[in-house]
mmCIF file of C-alpha atoms and ligand atoms in Angstrom:
data_model
loop_
_atom_site.group_PDB
_atom_site.id
_atom_site.type_symbol
_atom_site.label_atom_id
_atom_site.label_comp_id
_atom_site.label_asym_id
_atom_site.label_seq_id
_atom_site.Cartn_x
_atom_site.Cartn_y
_atom_site.Cartn_z
ATOM 1 C CA MET A 1 2.522 -16.592 10.461
ATOM 2 C CA ILE A 2 0.096 -14.156 8.837
ATOM 3 C CA GLU A 3 -3.364 -14.632 10.354
ATOM 4 C CA ASN A 4 -5.802 -12.127 8.958
ATOM 5 C CA ASN A 5 -4.219 -8.726 9.036
ATOM 6 C CA SER A 6 -2.417 -6.653 6.417
ATOM 7 C CA PHE A 7 -0.343 -4.944 9.114
ATOM 8 C CA GLU A 8 1.312 -8.303 9.799
ATOM 9 C CA ILE A 9 2.230 -8.516 6.111
ATOM 10 C CA TYR A 10 3.712 -5.014 6.353
ATOM 11 C CA GLU A 11 5.800 -6.071 9.366
ATOM 12 C CA PHE A 12 6.918 -9.236 7.583
ATOM 13 C CA LEU A 13 8.086 -7.172 4.577
ATOM 14 C CA LYS A 14 9.606 -4.442 6.756
ATOM 15 C CA ASP A 15 11.908 -7.014 8.388
ATOM 16 C CA LYS A 16 13.348 -7.772 4.958
ATOM 17 C CA ASN A 17 14.729 -4.221 4.500
ATOM 18 C CA LEU A 18 13.477 -4.127 0.933
ATOM 19 C CA LEU A 19 13.723 -0.328 0.599
ATOM 20 C CA LEU A 20 17.378 -0.124 1.590
ATOM 21 C CA ASN A 21 19.233 2.209 -0.838
ATOM 22 C CA LEU A 22 15.963 3.255 -2.493
ATOM 23 C CA PRO A 23 14.145 6.610 -2.183
ATOM 24 C CA GLU A 24 12.433 7.070 1.214
ATOM 25 C CA TYR A 25 8.947 6.658 -0.259
ATOM 26 C CA TRP A 26 10.157 4.232 -2.946
ATOM 27 C CA TRP A 27 8.788 6.012 -6.054
ATOM 28 C CA PRO A 28 11.414 8.570 -7.112
ATOM 29 C CA ASN A 29 10.320 12.251 -7.011
ATOM 30 C CA VAL A 30 7.222 11.842 -4.816
ATOM 31 C CA GLY A 31 4.905 14.834 -4.847
ATOM 32 C CA THR A 32 5.768 15.942 -8.391
ATOM 33 C CA PHE A 33 4.042 16.155 -11.771
ATOM 34 C CA LYS A 34 6.569 13.563 -12.993
ATOM 35 C CA ILE A 35 4.814 10.920 -10.855
ATOM 36 C CA LEU A 36 1.558 11.554 -12.642
ATOM 37 C CA ILE A 37 3.206 11.030 -16.029
ATOM 38 C CA GLY A 38 4.997 7.913 -14.751
ATOM 39 C CA ALA A 39 1.750 6.484 -13.344
ATOM 40 C CA ILE A 40 0.122 6.602 -16.794
ATOM 41 C CA LEU A 41 3.197 5.523 -18.739
ATOM 42 C CA THR A 42 3.662 2.445 -16.546
ATOM 43 C CA GLN A 43 0.300 0.994 -17.607
ATOM 44 C CA ASN A 44 0.905 -2.311 -19.425
ATOM 45 C CA THR A 45 4.686 -1.983 -19.511
ATOM 46 C CA SER A 46 7.760 -2.388 -17.348
ATOM 47 C CA TRP A 47 9.258 0.362 -15.209
ATOM 48 C CA LYS A 48 12.514 0.090 -17.167
ATOM 49 C CA ASN A 49 10.641 1.214 -20.306
ATOM 50 C CA VAL A 50 8.995 4.042 -18.381
ATOM 51 C CA GLU A 51 12.404 5.296 -17.288
ATOM 52 C CA LYS A 52 13.466 5.530 -20.954
ATOM 53 C CA SER A 53 10.388 7.621 -21.810
ATOM 54 C CA LEU A 54 10.897 9.841 -18.752
ATOM 55 C CA LYS A 55 14.478 10.454 -19.850
ATOM 56 C CA ASN A 56 13.222 11.550 -23.285
ATOM 57 C CA LEU A 57 10.805 13.908 -21.524
ATOM 58 C CA ASP A 58 13.575 15.650 -19.601
ATOM 59 C CA GLY A 59 12.783 19.391 -19.509
ATOM 60 C CA PHE A 60 9.047 18.782 -20.055
ATOM 61 C CA LEU A 61 8.151 17.205 -16.725
ATOM 62 C CA GLU A 62 6.301 20.170 -15.229
ATOM 63 C CA LEU A 63 2.633 20.910 -15.912
ATOM 64 C CA ASP A 64 3.325 24.091 -17.923
ATOM 65 C CA SER A 65 6.176 22.800 -20.092
ATOM 66 C CA PHE A 66 4.422 19.442 -20.637
ATOM 67 C CA SER A 67 1.297 21.218 -21.865
ATOM 68 C CA THR A 68 3.301 22.908 -24.640
ATOM 69 C CA LEU A 69 4.178 19.571 -26.284
ATOM 70 C CA ASN A 70 2.380 18.661 -29.471
ATOM 71 C CA GLU A 71 0.911 15.193 -29.778
ATOM 72 C CA LEU A 72 3.296 13.941 -32.460
ATOM 73 C CA THR A 73 6.417 14.976 -30.532
ATOM 74 C CA LEU A 74 5.020 13.449 -27.348
ATOM 75 C CA LYS A 75 4.285 10.154 -29.115
ATOM 76 C CA GLU A 76 7.924 9.959 -30.253
ATOM 77 C CA MET A 77 9.181 10.723 -26.733
ATOM 78 C CA ILE A 78 7.061 8.088 -24.991
ATOM 79 C CA LYS A 79 7.486 5.342 -27.594
ATOM 80 C CA PRO A 80 9.720 3.216 -25.301
ATOM 81 C CA SER A 81 6.837 2.664 -22.857
ATOM 82 C CA GLY A 82 4.359 1.455 -25.506
ATOM 83 C CA PHE A 83 0.713 2.274 -26.347
ATOM 84 C CA TYR A 84 1.930 5.770 -27.280
ATOM 85 C CA ASN A 85 -0.989 6.403 -29.685
ATOM 86 C CA GLN A 86 -3.332 6.097 -26.694
ATOM 87 C CA LYS A 87 -1.141 7.453 -23.924
ATOM 88 C CA ALA A 88 -0.024 10.683 -25.669
ATOM 89 C CA PRO A 89 -3.499 12.214 -26.273
ATOM 90 C CA ARG A 90 -4.664 11.050 -22.850
ATOM 91 C CA LEU A 91 -1.706 12.673 -21.100
ATOM 92 C CA LEU A 92 -2.201 15.919 -23.002
ATOM 93 C CA GLN A 93 -5.924 15.989 -22.236
ATOM 94 C CA LEU A 94 -5.185 15.256 -18.580
ATOM 95 C CA SER A 95 -2.705 18.149 -18.346
ATOM 96 C CA ARG A 96 -5.239 20.470 -20.031
ATOM 97 C CA ASN A 97 -7.947 19.360 -17.590
ATOM 98 C CA ILE A 98 -5.642 19.985 -14.625
ATOM 99 C CA LYS A 99 -4.942 23.496 -15.892
ATOM 100 C CA ASN A 100 -8.644 24.173 -16.540
ATOM 101 C CA ASP A 101 -9.957 22.803 -13.256
ATOM 102 C CA PHE A 102 -7.099 23.539 -10.817
ATOM 103 C CA ASN A 103 -4.916 26.095 -12.595
ATOM 104 C CA ASP A 104 -1.610 24.720 -11.285
ATOM 105 C CA PHE A 105 -0.139 21.435 -10.059
ATOM 106 C CA LYS A 106 0.108 22.511 -6.405
ATOM 107 C CA THR A 107 -3.618 23.255 -6.281
ATOM 108 C CA PHE A 108 -4.363 19.982 -8.092
ATOM 109 C CA GLN A 109 -2.280 18.155 -5.477
ATOM 110 C CA SER A 110 -4.193 19.544 -2.532
ATOM 111 C CA ARG A 111 -7.712 19.569 -4.023
ATOM 112 C CA VAL A 112 -8.078 16.661 -6.451
ATOM 113 C CA ASP A 113 -10.144 13.669 -5.373
ATOM 114 C CA ARG A 114 -10.523 10.092 -6.579
ATOM 115 C CA GLU A 115 -13.791 10.904 -8.331
ATOM 116 C CA TRP A 116 -12.150 13.589 -10.516
ATOM 117 C CA LEU A 117 -9.296 11.254 -11.421
ATOM 118 C CA LEU A 118 -11.620 8.369 -12.301
ATOM 119 C CA LYS A 119 -13.471 10.621 -14.761
ATOM 120 C CA GLN A 120 -10.272 11.126 -16.783
ATOM 121 C CA LYS A 121 -9.804 8.977 -19.860
ATOM 122 C CA GLY A 122 -7.178 6.300 -19.210
ATOM 123 C CA ILE A 123 -7.220 6.560 -15.418
ATOM 124 C CA GLY A 124 -8.585 3.525 -13.623
ATOM 125 C CA LYS A 125 -8.562 2.727 -9.918
ATOM 126 C CA GLU A 126 -4.933 1.570 -9.810
ATOM 127 C CA SER A 127 -3.570 4.687 -11.552
ATOM 128 C CA ALA A 128 -5.854 6.972 -9.525
ATOM 129 C CA ASP A 129 -4.566 5.515 -6.249
ATOM 130 C CA ALA A 130 -0.939 5.694 -7.445
ATOM 131 C CA ILE A 131 -1.421 9.392 -8.300
ATOM 132 C CA LEU A 132 -3.170 10.138 -4.992
ATOM 133 C CA CYS A 133 -0.585 8.258 -2.942
ATOM 134 C CA TYR A 134 2.681 9.199 -4.655
ATOM 135 C CA ALA A 135 1.900 12.534 -6.363
ATOM 136 C CA CYS A 136 -0.549 13.985 -3.818
ATOM 137 C CA PHE A 137 0.677 12.545 -0.472
ATOM 138 C CA ARG A 138 -2.681 10.924 0.342
ATOM 139 C CA ASP A 139 -3.198 7.828 2.475
ATOM 140 C CA GLU A 140 -4.444 5.607 -0.364
ATOM 141 C CA MET A 141 -3.141 2.094 -0.870
ATOM 142 C CA VAL A 142 -2.333 1.041 -4.448
ATOM 143 C CA VAL A 143 -3.523 -2.366 -5.610
ATOM 144 C CA ASP A 144 -1.693 -3.817 -8.624
ATOM 145 C CA THR A 145 -0.566 -7.173 -9.965
ATOM 146 C CA TYR A 146 2.368 -7.153 -7.512
ATOM 147 C CA THR A 147 0.033 -6.556 -4.572
ATOM 148 C CA LYS A 148 -2.264 -9.397 -5.610
ATOM 149 C CA ARG A 149 0.696 -11.750 -6.107
ATOM 150 C CA VAL A 150 2.073 -11.084 -2.602
ATOM 151 C CA LEU A 151 -1.334 -11.569 -1.004
ATOM 152 C CA LYS A 152 -1.845 -14.795 -2.938
ATOM 153 C CA ALA A 153 1.445 -16.044 -1.487
ATOM 154 C CA PHE A 154 -0.267 -15.635 1.904
ATOM 155 C CA ASP A 155 -3.421 -17.385 0.629
ATOM 156 C CA ILE A 156 -5.394 -14.140 0.513
ATOM 157 C CA GLU A 157 -7.484 -13.594 -2.623
ATOM 158 C CA PHE A 158 -10.428 -11.386 -3.551
ATOM 159 C CA SER A 159 -12.275 -10.802 -6.801
ATOM 160 C CA GLN A 160 -12.587 -6.986 -6.712
ATOM 161 C CA TYR A 161 -10.090 -4.105 -6.556
ATOM 162 C CA ASP A 162 -12.025 -2.442 -3.720
ATOM 163 C CA GLU A 163 -11.953 -5.619 -1.621
ATOM 164 C CA TYR A 164 -8.144 -5.761 -1.853
ATOM 165 C CA LYS A 165 -7.863 -2.071 -0.982
ATOM 166 C CA GLU A 166 -10.203 -2.390 1.991
ATOM 167 C CA TYR A 167 -8.346 -5.442 3.321
ATOM 168 C CA LEU A 168 -4.969 -3.700 2.963
ATOM 169 C CA GLU A 169 -6.046 -0.437 4.602
ATOM 170 C CA LYS A 170 -8.110 -2.051 7.387
ATOM 171 C CA GLY A 171 -5.057 -3.676 9.002
ATOM 172 C CA PHE A 172 -3.387 -0.266 9.309
ATOM 173 C CA LYS A 173 -6.479 1.534 10.578
ATOM 174 C CA GLU A 174 -6.833 -1.117 13.305
ATOM 175 C CA ASN A 175 -3.183 -1.065 14.300
ATOM 176 C CA LEU A 176 -2.009 2.504 13.799
ATOM 177 C CA ASP A 177 -3.266 5.907 14.836
ATOM 178 C CA LYS A 178 -4.379 7.649 11.609
ATOM 179 C CA ARG A 179 -1.995 10.529 12.329
ATOM 180 C CA LYS A 180 0.910 8.082 12.277
ATOM 181 C CA LEU A 181 0.220 6.756 8.785
ATOM 182 C CA ASN A 182 2.775 9.215 7.379
ATOM 183 C CA LEU A 183 2.895 7.917 3.798
ATOM 184 C CA ILE A 184 3.159 4.379 5.121
ATOM 185 C CA TYR A 185 1.079 3.049 2.187
ATOM 186 C CA ALA A 186 3.680 4.455 -0.213
ATOM 187 C CA ARG A 187 6.399 2.464 1.568
ATOM 188 C CA PHE A 188 4.177 -0.608 1.936
ATOM 189 C CA HIS A 189 3.372 -0.679 -1.776
ATOM 190 C CA GLY A 190 7.055 -0.117 -2.603
ATOM 191 C CA MET A 191 8.025 -3.051 -0.369
ATOM 192 C CA ILE A 192 5.428 -5.198 -2.126
ATOM 193 C CA VAL A 193 6.891 -4.448 -5.580
ATOM 194 C CA GLU A 194 10.456 -5.051 -4.363
ATOM 195 C CA TYR A 195 9.406 -8.317 -2.661
ATOM 196 C CA ASN A 196 7.960 -9.494 -5.980
ATOM 197 C CA LYS A 197 11.200 -8.673 -7.777
ATOM 198 C CA LYS A 198 13.334 -10.469 -5.191
ATOM 199 C CA TYR A 199 11.268 -13.455 -4.115
ATOM 200 C CA LEU A 200 8.315 -14.199 -6.393
HETATM 201 N N1 39A Y 301 6.904 -1.341 -11.375
HETATM 202 C C1 39A Y 301 7.162 -0.129 -10.926
HETATM 203 C C2 39A Y 301 8.409 0.189 -10.397
HETATM 204 N N2 39A Y 301 9.515 -0.530 -10.228
HETATM 205 C C3 39A Y 301 8.650 1.506 -9.927
HETATM 206 N N3 39A Y 301 9.915 1.504 -9.486
HETATM 207 C C4 39A Y 301 10.431 0.277 -9.676
HETATM 208 C C5 39A Y 301 10.686 2.610 -8.894
HETATM 209 N N4 39A Y 301 7.656 2.403 -9.988
HETATM 210 C C6 39A Y 301 7.834 3.739 -9.494
HETATM 211 C C7 39A Y 301 6.461 2.048 -10.496
HETATM 212 N N5 39A Y 301 6.205 0.816 -10.972
#
């Protein structure tokens, strides 16, 4: 039984082999600019729709090539994942800001922080943590609807995003040496999404 520790939830999910036949860190193409685009496109829509938009964007999924797109073309390309009138200008502004403040994606990856991301239009806490975790290899747990649903199944509920995040990360900090985290939050979050799809 789960007492009061997120690490126990991780071990419960791990036993179910939910990431079998999926990418090692669950989100395809970890550590790439494509993740950043996917993290914004997935807001308020299903991953299936995001995959359609990403397919349309083939050849433009690097910072430099993406930045050459004009807004109208981009809107057409990302139509399958909805809210394209909002998402297109926000994505273009974000890529411009990355170029201005970090010059290239590799520098962005190693230097960006949560504060910078949260200042960008259209990036809230969930998207910021997804970008930090999956695009920038940081030890940041993502809290989304799937995460809350799994915790609720274990009778664990909070009112604030930060409370969920603190609960989820605390269990790992208490049970694992920090050096052994090794993108474990990426796998944990992936297991949570897959558990939702299979069991909830
Ligand atoms: N909801 C989702 C997903 N479902 C997903 N994958 C499957 C691979 N990603 C990356 C993000 N959000």
